[in-house]
Coordinates of C-alpha atoms in Angstrom, one line a residue:
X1 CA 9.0 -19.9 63.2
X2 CA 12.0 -21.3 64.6
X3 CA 12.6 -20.3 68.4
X4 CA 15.2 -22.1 70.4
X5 CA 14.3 -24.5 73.0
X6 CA 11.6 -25.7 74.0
X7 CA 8.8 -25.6 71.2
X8 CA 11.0 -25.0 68.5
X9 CA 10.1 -26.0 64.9
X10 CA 13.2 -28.9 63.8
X11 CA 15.5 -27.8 60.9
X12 CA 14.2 -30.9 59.3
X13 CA 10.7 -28.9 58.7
X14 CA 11.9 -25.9 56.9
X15 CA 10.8 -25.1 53.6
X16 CA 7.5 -27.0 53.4
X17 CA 6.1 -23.5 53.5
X18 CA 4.1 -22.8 49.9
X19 CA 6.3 -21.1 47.5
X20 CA 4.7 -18.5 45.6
X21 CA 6.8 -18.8 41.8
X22 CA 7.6 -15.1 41.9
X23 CA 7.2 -13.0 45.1
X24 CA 5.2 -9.8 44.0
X25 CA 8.4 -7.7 44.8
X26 CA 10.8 -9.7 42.1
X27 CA 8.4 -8.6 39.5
X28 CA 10.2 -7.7 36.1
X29 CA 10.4 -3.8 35.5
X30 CA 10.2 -2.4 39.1
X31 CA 12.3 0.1 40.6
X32 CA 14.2 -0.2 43.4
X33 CA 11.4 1.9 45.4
X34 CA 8.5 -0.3 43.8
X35 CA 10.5 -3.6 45.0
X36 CA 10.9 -2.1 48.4
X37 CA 7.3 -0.8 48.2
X38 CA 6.1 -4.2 47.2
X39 CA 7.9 -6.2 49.8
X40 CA 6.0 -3.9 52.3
X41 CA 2.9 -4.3 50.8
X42 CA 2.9 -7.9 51.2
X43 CA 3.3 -8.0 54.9
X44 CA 0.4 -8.2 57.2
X45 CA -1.2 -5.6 59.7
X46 CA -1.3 -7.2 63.1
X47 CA -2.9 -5.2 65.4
X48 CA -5.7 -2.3 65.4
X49 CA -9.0 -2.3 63.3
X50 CA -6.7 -2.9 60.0
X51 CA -5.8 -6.2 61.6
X52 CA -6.1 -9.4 59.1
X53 CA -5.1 -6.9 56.4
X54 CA -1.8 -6.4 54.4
X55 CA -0.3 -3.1 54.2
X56 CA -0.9 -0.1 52.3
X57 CA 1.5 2.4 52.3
X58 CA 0.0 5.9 52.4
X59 CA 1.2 8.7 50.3
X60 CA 3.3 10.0 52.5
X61 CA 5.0 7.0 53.7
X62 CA 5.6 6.4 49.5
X63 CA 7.0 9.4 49.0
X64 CA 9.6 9.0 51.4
X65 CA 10.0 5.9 50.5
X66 CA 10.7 7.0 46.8
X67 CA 13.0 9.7 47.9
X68 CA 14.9 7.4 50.1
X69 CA 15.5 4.4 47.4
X70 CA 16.0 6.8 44.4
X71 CA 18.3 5.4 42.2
X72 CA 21.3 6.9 40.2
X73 CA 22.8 5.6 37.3
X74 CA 24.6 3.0 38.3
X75 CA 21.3 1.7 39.8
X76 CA 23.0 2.0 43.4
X77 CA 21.0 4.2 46.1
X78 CA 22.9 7.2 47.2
X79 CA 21.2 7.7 50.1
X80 CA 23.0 6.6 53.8
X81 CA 21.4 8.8 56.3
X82 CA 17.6 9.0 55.9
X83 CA 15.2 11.3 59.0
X84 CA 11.8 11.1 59.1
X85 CA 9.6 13.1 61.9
X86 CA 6.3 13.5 62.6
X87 CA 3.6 13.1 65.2
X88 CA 2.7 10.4 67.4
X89 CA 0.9 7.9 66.4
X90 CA 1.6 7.8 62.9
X91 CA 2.5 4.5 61.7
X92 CA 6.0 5.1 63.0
X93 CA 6.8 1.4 64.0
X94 CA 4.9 -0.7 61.6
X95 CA 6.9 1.6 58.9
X96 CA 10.3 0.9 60.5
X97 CA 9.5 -2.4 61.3
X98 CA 8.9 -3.4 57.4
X99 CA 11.9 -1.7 56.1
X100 CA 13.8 -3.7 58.6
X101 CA 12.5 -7.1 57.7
X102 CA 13.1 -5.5 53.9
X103 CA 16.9 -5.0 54.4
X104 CA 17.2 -8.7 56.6
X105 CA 15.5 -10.9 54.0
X106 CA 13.4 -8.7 51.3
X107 CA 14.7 -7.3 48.1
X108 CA 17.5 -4.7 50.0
X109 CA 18.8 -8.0 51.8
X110 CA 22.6 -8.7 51.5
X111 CA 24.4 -11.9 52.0
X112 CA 25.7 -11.6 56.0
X113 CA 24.0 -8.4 56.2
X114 CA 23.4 -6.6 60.1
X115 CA 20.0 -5.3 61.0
X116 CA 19.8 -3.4 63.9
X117 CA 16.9 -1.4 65.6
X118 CA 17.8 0.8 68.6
X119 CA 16.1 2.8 71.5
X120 CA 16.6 4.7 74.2
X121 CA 15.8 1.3 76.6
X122 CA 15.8 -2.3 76.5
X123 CA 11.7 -2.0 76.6
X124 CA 11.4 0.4 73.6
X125 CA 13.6 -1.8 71.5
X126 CA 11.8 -4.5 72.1
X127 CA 8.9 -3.0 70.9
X128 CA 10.2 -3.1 67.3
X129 CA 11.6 -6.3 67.6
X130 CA 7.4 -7.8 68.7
X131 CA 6.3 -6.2 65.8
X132 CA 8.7 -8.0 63.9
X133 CA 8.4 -11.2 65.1
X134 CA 4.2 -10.5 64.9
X135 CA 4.3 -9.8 61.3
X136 CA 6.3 -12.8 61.0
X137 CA 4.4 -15.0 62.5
X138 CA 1.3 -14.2 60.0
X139 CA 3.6 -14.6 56.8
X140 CA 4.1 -18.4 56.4
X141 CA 6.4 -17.9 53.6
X142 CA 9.1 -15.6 55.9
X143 CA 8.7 -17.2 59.2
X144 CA 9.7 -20.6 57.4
X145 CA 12.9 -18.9 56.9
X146 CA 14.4 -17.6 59.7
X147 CA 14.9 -18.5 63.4
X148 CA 13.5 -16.1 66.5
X149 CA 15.8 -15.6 69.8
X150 CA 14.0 -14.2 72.1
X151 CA 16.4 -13.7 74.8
X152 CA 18.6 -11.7 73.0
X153 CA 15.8 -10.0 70.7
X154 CA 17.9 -12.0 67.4
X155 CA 16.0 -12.9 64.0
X156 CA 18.6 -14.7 62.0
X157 CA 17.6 -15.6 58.4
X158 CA 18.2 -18.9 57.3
X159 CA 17.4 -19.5 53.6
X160 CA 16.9 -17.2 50.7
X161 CA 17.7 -13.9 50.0
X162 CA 19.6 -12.7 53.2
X163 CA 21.3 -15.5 53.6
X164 CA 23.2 -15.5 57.1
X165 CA 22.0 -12.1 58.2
X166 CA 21.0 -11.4 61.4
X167 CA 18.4 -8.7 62.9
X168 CA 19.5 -7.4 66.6
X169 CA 17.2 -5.3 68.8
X170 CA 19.5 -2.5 70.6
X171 CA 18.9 0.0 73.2
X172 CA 21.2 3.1 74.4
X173 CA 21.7 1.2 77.8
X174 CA 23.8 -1.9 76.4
X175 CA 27.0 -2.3 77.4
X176 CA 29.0 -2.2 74.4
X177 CA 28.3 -1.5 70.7
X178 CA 31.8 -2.7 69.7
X179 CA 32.3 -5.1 66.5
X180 CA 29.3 -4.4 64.7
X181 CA 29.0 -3.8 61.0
X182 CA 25.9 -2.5 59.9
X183 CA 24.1 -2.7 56.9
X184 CA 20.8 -1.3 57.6
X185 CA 19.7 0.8 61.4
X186 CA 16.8 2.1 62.4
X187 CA 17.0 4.4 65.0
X188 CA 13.2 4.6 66.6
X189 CA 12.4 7.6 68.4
X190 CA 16.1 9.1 68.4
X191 CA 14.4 12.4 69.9
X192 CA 14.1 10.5 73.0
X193 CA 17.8 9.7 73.0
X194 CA 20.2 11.0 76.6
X195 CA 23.1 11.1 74.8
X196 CA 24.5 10.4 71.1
X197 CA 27.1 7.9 72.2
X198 CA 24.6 5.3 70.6
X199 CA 23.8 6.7 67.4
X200 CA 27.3 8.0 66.6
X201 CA 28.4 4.0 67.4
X202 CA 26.0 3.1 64.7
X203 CA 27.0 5.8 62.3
X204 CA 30.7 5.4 62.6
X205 CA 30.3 1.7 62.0
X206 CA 28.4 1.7 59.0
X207 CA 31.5 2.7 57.2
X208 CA 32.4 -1.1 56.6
X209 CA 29.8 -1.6 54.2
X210 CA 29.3 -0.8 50.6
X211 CA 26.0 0.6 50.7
X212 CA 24.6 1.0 54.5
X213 CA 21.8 3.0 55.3
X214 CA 20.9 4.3 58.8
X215 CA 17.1 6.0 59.3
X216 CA 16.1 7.9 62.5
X217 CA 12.8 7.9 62.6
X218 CA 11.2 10.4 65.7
X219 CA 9.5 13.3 67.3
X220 CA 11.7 16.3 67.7
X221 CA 13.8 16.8 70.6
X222 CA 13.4 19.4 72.5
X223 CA 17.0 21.5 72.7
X224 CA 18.5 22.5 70.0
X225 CA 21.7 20.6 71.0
X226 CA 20.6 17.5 70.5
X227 CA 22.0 15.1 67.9
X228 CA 18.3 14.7 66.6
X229 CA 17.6 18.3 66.2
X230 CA 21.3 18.7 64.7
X231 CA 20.1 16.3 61.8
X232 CA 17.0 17.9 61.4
X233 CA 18.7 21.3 60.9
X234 CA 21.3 19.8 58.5
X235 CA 18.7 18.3 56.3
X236 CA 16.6 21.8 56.3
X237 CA 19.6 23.6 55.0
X238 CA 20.3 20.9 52.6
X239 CA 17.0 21.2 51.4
X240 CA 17.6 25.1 51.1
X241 CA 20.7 24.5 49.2
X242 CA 22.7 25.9 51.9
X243 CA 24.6 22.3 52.1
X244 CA 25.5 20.0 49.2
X245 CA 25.0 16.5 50.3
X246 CA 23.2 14.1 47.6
X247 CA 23.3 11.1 50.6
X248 CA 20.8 12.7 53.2
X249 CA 17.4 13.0 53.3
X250 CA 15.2 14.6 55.6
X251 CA 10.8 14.1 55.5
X252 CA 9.8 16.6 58.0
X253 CA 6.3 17.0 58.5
X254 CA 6.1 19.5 61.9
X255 CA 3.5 22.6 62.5
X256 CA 4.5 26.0 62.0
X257 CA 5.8 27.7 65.1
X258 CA 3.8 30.6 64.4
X259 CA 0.8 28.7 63.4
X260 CA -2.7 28.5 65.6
X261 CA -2.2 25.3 67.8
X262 CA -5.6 24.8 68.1
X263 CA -6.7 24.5 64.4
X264 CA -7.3 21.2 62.8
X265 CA -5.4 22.6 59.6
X266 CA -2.3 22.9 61.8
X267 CA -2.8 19.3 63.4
X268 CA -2.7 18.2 59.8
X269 CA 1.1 19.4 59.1
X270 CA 2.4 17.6 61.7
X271 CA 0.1 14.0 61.3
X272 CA -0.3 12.9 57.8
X273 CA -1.8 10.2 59.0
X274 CA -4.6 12.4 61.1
X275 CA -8.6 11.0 59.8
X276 CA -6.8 7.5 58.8
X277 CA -5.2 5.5 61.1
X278 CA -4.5 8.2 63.7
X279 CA -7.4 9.1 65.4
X280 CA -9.1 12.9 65.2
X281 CA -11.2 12.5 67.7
X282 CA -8.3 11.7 69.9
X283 CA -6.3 14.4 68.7
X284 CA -9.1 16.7 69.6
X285 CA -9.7 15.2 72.9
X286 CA -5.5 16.0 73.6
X287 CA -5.6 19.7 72.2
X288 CA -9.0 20.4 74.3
X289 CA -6.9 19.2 77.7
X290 CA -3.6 21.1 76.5
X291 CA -5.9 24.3 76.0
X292 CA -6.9 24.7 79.6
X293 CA -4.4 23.0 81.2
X294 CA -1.3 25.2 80.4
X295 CA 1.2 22.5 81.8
X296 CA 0.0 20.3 79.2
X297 CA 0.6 22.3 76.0
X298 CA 4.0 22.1 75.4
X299 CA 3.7 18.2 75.7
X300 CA 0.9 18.6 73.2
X301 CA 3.2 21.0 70.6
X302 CA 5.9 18.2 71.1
X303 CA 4.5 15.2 70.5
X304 CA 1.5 15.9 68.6
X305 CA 2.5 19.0 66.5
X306 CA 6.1 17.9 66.2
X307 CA 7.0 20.9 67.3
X308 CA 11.2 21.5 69.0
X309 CA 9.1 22.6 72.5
X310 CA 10.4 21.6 75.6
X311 CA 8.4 20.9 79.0
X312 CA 9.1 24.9 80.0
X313 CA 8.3 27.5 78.3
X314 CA 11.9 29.7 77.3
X315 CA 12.5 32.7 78.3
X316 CA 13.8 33.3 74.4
X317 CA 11.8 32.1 71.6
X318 CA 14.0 29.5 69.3
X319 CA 13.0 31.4 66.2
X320 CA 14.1 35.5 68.1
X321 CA 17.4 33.8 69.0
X322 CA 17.7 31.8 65.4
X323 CA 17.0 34.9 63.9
X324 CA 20.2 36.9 65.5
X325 CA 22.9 34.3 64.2
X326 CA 24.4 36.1 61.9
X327 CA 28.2 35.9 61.7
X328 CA 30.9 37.8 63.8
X329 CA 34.3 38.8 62.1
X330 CA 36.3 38.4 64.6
X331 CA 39.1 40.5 62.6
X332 CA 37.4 43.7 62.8
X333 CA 36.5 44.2 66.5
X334 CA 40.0 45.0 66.9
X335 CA 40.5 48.6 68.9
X336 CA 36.9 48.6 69.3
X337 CA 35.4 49.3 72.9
X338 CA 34.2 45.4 74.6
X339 CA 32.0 45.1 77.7
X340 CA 32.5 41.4 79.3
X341 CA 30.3 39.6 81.6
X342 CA 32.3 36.9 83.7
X343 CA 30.1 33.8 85.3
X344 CA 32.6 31.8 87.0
X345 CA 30.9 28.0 87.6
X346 CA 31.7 25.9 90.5
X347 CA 35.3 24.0 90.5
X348 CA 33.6 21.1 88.1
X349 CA 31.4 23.0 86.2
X350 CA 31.5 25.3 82.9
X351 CA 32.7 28.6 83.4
X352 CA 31.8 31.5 80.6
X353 CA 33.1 34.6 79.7
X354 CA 30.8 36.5 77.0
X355 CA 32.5 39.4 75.4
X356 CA 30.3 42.1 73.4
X357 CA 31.0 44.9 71.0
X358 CA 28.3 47.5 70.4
X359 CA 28.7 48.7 66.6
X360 CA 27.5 52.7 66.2
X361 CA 24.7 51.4 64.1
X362 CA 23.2 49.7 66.8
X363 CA 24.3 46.1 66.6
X364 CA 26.4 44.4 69.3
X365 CA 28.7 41.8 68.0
X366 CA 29.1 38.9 70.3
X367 CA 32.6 36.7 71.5
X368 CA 31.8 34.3 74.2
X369 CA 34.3 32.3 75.7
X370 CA 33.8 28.9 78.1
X371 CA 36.1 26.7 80.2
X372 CA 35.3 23.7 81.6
X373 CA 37.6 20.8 83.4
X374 CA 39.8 18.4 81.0
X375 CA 39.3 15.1 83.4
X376 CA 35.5 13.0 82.9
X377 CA 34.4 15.8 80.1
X378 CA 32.2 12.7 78.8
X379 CA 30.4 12.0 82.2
X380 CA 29.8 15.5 82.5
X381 CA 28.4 15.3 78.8
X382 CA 25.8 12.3 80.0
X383 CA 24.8 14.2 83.0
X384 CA 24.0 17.4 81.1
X385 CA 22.9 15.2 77.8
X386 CA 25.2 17.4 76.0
X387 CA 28.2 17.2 73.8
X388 CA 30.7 18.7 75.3
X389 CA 33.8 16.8 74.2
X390 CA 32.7 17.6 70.6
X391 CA 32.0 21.1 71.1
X392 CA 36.1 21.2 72.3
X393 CA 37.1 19.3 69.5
X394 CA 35.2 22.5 67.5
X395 CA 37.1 24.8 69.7
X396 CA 33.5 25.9 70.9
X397 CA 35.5 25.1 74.6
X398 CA 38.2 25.2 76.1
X399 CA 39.6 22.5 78.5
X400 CA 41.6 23.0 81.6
X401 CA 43.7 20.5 82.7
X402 CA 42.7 18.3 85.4
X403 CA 39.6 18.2 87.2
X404 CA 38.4 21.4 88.4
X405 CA 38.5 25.0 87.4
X406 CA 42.0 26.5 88.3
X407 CA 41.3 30.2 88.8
X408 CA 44.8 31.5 87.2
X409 CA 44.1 29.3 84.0
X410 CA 41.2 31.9 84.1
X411 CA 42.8 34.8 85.0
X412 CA 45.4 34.3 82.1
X413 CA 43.1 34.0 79.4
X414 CA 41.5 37.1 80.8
X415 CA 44.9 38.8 80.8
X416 CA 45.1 37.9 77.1
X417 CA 41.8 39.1 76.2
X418 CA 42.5 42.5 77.7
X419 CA 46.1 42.6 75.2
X420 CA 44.0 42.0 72.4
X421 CA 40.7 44.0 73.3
X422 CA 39.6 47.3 74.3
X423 CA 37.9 45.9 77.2
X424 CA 36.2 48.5 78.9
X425 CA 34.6 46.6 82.1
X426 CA 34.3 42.8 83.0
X427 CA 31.3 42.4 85.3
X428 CA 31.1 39.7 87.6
X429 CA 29.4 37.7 89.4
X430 CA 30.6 37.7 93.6
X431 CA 31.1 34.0 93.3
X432 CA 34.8 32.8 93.8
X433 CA 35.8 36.4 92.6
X434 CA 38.9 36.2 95.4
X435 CA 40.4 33.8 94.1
X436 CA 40.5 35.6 90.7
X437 CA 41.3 38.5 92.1
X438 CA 44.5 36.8 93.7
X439 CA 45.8 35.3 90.5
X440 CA 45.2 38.3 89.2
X441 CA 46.9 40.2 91.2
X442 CA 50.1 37.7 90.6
X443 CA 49.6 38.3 86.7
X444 CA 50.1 42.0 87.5
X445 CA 46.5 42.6 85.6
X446 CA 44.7 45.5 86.2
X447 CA 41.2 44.7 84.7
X448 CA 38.8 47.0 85.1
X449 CA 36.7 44.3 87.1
X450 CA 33.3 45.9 88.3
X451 CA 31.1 43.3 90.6
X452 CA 27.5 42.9 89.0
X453 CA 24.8 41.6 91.6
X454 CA 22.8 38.8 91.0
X455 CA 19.8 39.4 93.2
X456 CA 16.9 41.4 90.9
X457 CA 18.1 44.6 91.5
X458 CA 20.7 44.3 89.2
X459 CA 19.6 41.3 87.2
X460 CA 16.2 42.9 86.0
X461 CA 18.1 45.4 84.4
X462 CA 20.0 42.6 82.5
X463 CA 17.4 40.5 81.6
X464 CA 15.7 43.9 80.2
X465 CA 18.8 44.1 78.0
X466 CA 19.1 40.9 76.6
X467 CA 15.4 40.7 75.7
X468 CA 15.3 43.7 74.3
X469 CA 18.9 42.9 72.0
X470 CA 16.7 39.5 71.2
X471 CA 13.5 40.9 70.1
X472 CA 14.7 43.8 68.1
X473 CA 17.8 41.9 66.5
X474 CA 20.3 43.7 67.4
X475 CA 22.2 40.5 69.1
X476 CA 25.2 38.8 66.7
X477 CA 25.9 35.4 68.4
X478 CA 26.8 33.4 65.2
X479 CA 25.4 30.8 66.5
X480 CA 27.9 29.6 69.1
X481 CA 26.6 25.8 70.1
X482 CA 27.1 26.5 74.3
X483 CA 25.4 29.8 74.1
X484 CA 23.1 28.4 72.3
X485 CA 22.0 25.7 74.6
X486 CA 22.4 28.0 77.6
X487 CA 19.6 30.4 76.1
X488 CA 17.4 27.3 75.1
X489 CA 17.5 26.1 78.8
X490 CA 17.0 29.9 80.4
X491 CA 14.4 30.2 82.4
X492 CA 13.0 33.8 84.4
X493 CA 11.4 34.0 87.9
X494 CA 10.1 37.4 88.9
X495 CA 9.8 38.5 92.3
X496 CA 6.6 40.4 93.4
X497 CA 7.6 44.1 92.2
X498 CA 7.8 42.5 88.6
X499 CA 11.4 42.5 88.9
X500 CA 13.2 39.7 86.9
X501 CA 16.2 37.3 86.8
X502 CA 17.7 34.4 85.1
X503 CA 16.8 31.4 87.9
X504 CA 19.9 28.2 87.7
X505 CA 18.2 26.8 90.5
X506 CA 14.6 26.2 87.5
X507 CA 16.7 26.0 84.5
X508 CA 16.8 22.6 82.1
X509 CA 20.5 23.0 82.3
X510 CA 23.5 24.9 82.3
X511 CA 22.7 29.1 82.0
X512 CA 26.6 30.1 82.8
X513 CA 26.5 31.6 79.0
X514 CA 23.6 33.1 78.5
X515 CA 24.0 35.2 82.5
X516 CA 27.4 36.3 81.3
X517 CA 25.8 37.9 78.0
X518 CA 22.8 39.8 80.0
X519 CA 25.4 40.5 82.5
X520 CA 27.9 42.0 79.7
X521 CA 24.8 43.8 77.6
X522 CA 24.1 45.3 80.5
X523 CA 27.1 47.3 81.5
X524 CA 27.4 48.4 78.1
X525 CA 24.8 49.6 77.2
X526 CA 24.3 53.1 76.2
X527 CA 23.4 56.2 79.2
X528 CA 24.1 59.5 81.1
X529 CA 26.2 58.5 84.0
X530 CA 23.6 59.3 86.8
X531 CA 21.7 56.5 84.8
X532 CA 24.3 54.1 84.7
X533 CA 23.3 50.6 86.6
X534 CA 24.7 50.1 90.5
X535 CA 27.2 47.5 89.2
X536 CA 29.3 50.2 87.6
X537 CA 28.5 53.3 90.4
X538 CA 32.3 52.7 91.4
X539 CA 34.2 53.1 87.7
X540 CA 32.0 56.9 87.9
X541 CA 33.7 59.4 89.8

């Protein structure tokens, strides 16, 4: 292999390496899943008990494989996005490691072509980059035709198919992820990922090329909002038929959410690989610890089972608040009563105001409504590892110019709300309520503004509410992205009469959202005035 400085094989040695007269992968007949699967098939395995050994793709790595290399017609592939998630431990890296060697110098090379791995470090991506440079180093035939810098984590091919391509190790940390032009990336564990700047770099720039390809190949992420977990939801619906779109493909292999996380069966969906070259008695060893250690389970569902868990357990299950998405016409809640629950944020942070309207069949549509500052939306996107400049662009938020919340911006939307709506109470939290209340004032409004505690007394009662919309589906969210990442991050405390409410200080992120709702459910819902809540004691004469 050719590494620069000192050591280095001299260009006047290249090509001595034995020639095989046709490489098992040009074989006449093939597909252009057989070539790929051939080319794989003749590297070797470096590490582990297989070591000494060339690899053997498992059925379920060939039957992604074969979906992702399908062929139409015209003999092109028609895939360009490709997900694949699973368990630990499952062959992940060798996998992505061959196909990337495949697309620099195997039969899916291209003349020039740019081969790119990325991370969420420098460390990780140079973990793909060693297996590389390992396998290469036990093929004489394909080290003899490329040259290794290590400093930079390069490969760059120098004879033979793949002429003047280049390989580049890249991690979400780098500077810059200008001027490239991608033919083939392989995002490794993009679950893992703080923001999407990197991947939507990668994507975006793929557009150069005539037929790119980029695979994500990972655990699940935890939220819901994250761009792994958005692609893993696009490719489920496209799989339902819900979404026409011949270019993506999505292998998922995950556990139930209902199934028994202690079962071997259930170990089995998640780790196709579990009894082979993923270790049960390891696998056992983890699910024994997660059992009695409770702190350790979710770890264990996430990693292992593939499951979308995060570290704390939510107050709302994913698949309860999934399972009240369902679409809110907007044109027919006109002249129809509306409760609204107002959680005014800090001067930098989101502010949310969550409007609902209780049908007579029992079904509350909900409208909710954030605000956030105009100025450094992006760092506030890093910091909270959400999207929040995209959620704008979707209208999902509304920006305020400059860089903190300006209460009368606030104040006149709410003034708006309360021409078009039949608002009957806007609950609030005490927060910054004077300086609402003063622009207000200005405005001439005369809301119906009743002040909602936040202490348990009046937050049990709310949590009660929105649990109990949840669990018997009576909720009608449609799925609005910020509410949906405020209820994935939600987390209860209770205090020692069993009283409960939604904690900011313990949450994963931003609640504003999801307070505003149980805030808003709860002055609205139905009762005999000596049974309405304390927060409305003084609209009841």
């Amino acid at each position: 292999m050719a590494l620069r400085g000192p050591g280095a094989k001299p260009l006047s040695e290249r090509g001595k390496a034995d020639q095989r007269p046709v490489k098992p992968w040009e074989a006449p007949g093939l597909t252009r899943a057989e070539r790929v699967k051939a080319f794989i098939e003749d590297l070797p395995i470096t590490q582990g008990k297989l070591a000494g050994t060339t690899m053997r793709l498992r059925p379920f790595q060939w039957s992604f494989i074969r979906a992702v290399y399908a062929e139409d017609r015209a003999g092109a592939r028609p895939i360009r996005t490709a997900v694949l998630s699973m368990g630990r431990k499952n062959g992940k890296t060798q996998l992505a490691a061959a196909l990337a060697l495949c697309h620099l110098m195997g039969p899916e090379a291209e003349p020039r072509g740019e081969v790119y791995s990325a991370a969420l470090t420098r460390d990780q991506a140079s973990k793909l980059f060693a297996e590389m440079v390992a396998i290469l180093t036990e093929h004489p035939e394909l080290d003899d035709r490329v040259n290794v810098v290590r400093f930079t984590k390069q490969i760059e091919v120098l004879t033979g198919d793949g002429k003047g391509s280049i390989y580049q190790a890249l991690s979400a940390d780098a500077e810059s992820k200008l001027g490239l032009s991608p033919s083939f990336v392989v995002y490794d564990e993009l679950g893992s990922a703080p923001n999407r700047k990197l991947y939507d770099a990668l994507d975006t720039a793929t557009g150069a090329r005539e037929n790119p390809l980029l695979m994500a190949i990972s655990t699940q992420a935890a939220a819901d909002h994250h761009v792994f977990s958005e692609l893993v939801d696009y490719g489920l619906k496209a799989r339902a038929g819900e979404i026409e779109d011949t270019s993506f493909h999505l292998t998922l292999h995950a556990a139930a959410q209902d199934a028994d996380p202690w079962a071997a069966e259930t170990w089995a969906q998640a780790n196709p690989a579990l009894g082979d070259f993923l270790s049960l008695e390891n696998v056992e060893r983890m699910a024994a610890q997660a059992k009695l250690v409770p702190s350790k389970e979710s770890a264990f569902r996430n990693l292992i089972l593939n499951q979308r868990v995060s570290a704390e357990a939510r107050f709302i299950h994913r698949a309860e608040w999934d399972a009240c998405a369902a679409p809110v016409a907007r044109e027919a809640l006109l002249g129809r009563s509306c409760w609204v629950g107002l959680d005014l944020g800090g001067t930098r942070d989101l502010t949310a105001a969550v409007l609902v309207f209780p049908r007579e069949t029992g079904e509350i549509d909900v409208v909710p409504h954030f605000f956030m500052p105009e100025n450094n939306i992006e760092g506030r996107s890093d910091e909270d590892r959400v999207p929040y400049a995209l959620w704008a662009q979707q209208g999902h938020i509304t920006l305020i110019p400059g860089s903190t919340i300006d209460p009368s911006f606030i104040a006149h939307h709410l003034m708006m709300m309360g021409d078009i709506y039949d608002i009957q109470a806007i609950a609030f939290d005490r927060w910054r309520i004077e300086d609402l209340k003063r622009e207000l004032g200005l405005l001439g409004g005369a809301l119906p503004l009743v002040s909602h505690g936040q202490g348990f007394k009046d937050m049990s009662l709310a949590v009660d509410a929105l649990e109990r919309a949840v669990a018997e589906r009576k909720l009608c969210h449609g799925g609005n992205p910020p509410l949906n990442m405020c209820a994935s991050n939600a987390v209860v405390t209770r205090d020692p009469a069993g009283g409960r409410k939604l904690d900011k200080s313990k949450a994963r992120g931003r609640i504003d959202g999801l307070v505003a709702l149980a805030m808003a459910l709860n002055v609205a819902k139905p009762a005999e005035p000596e049974a309405l809540p304390a927060c409305l004691a003084d609209l009841v004469e």
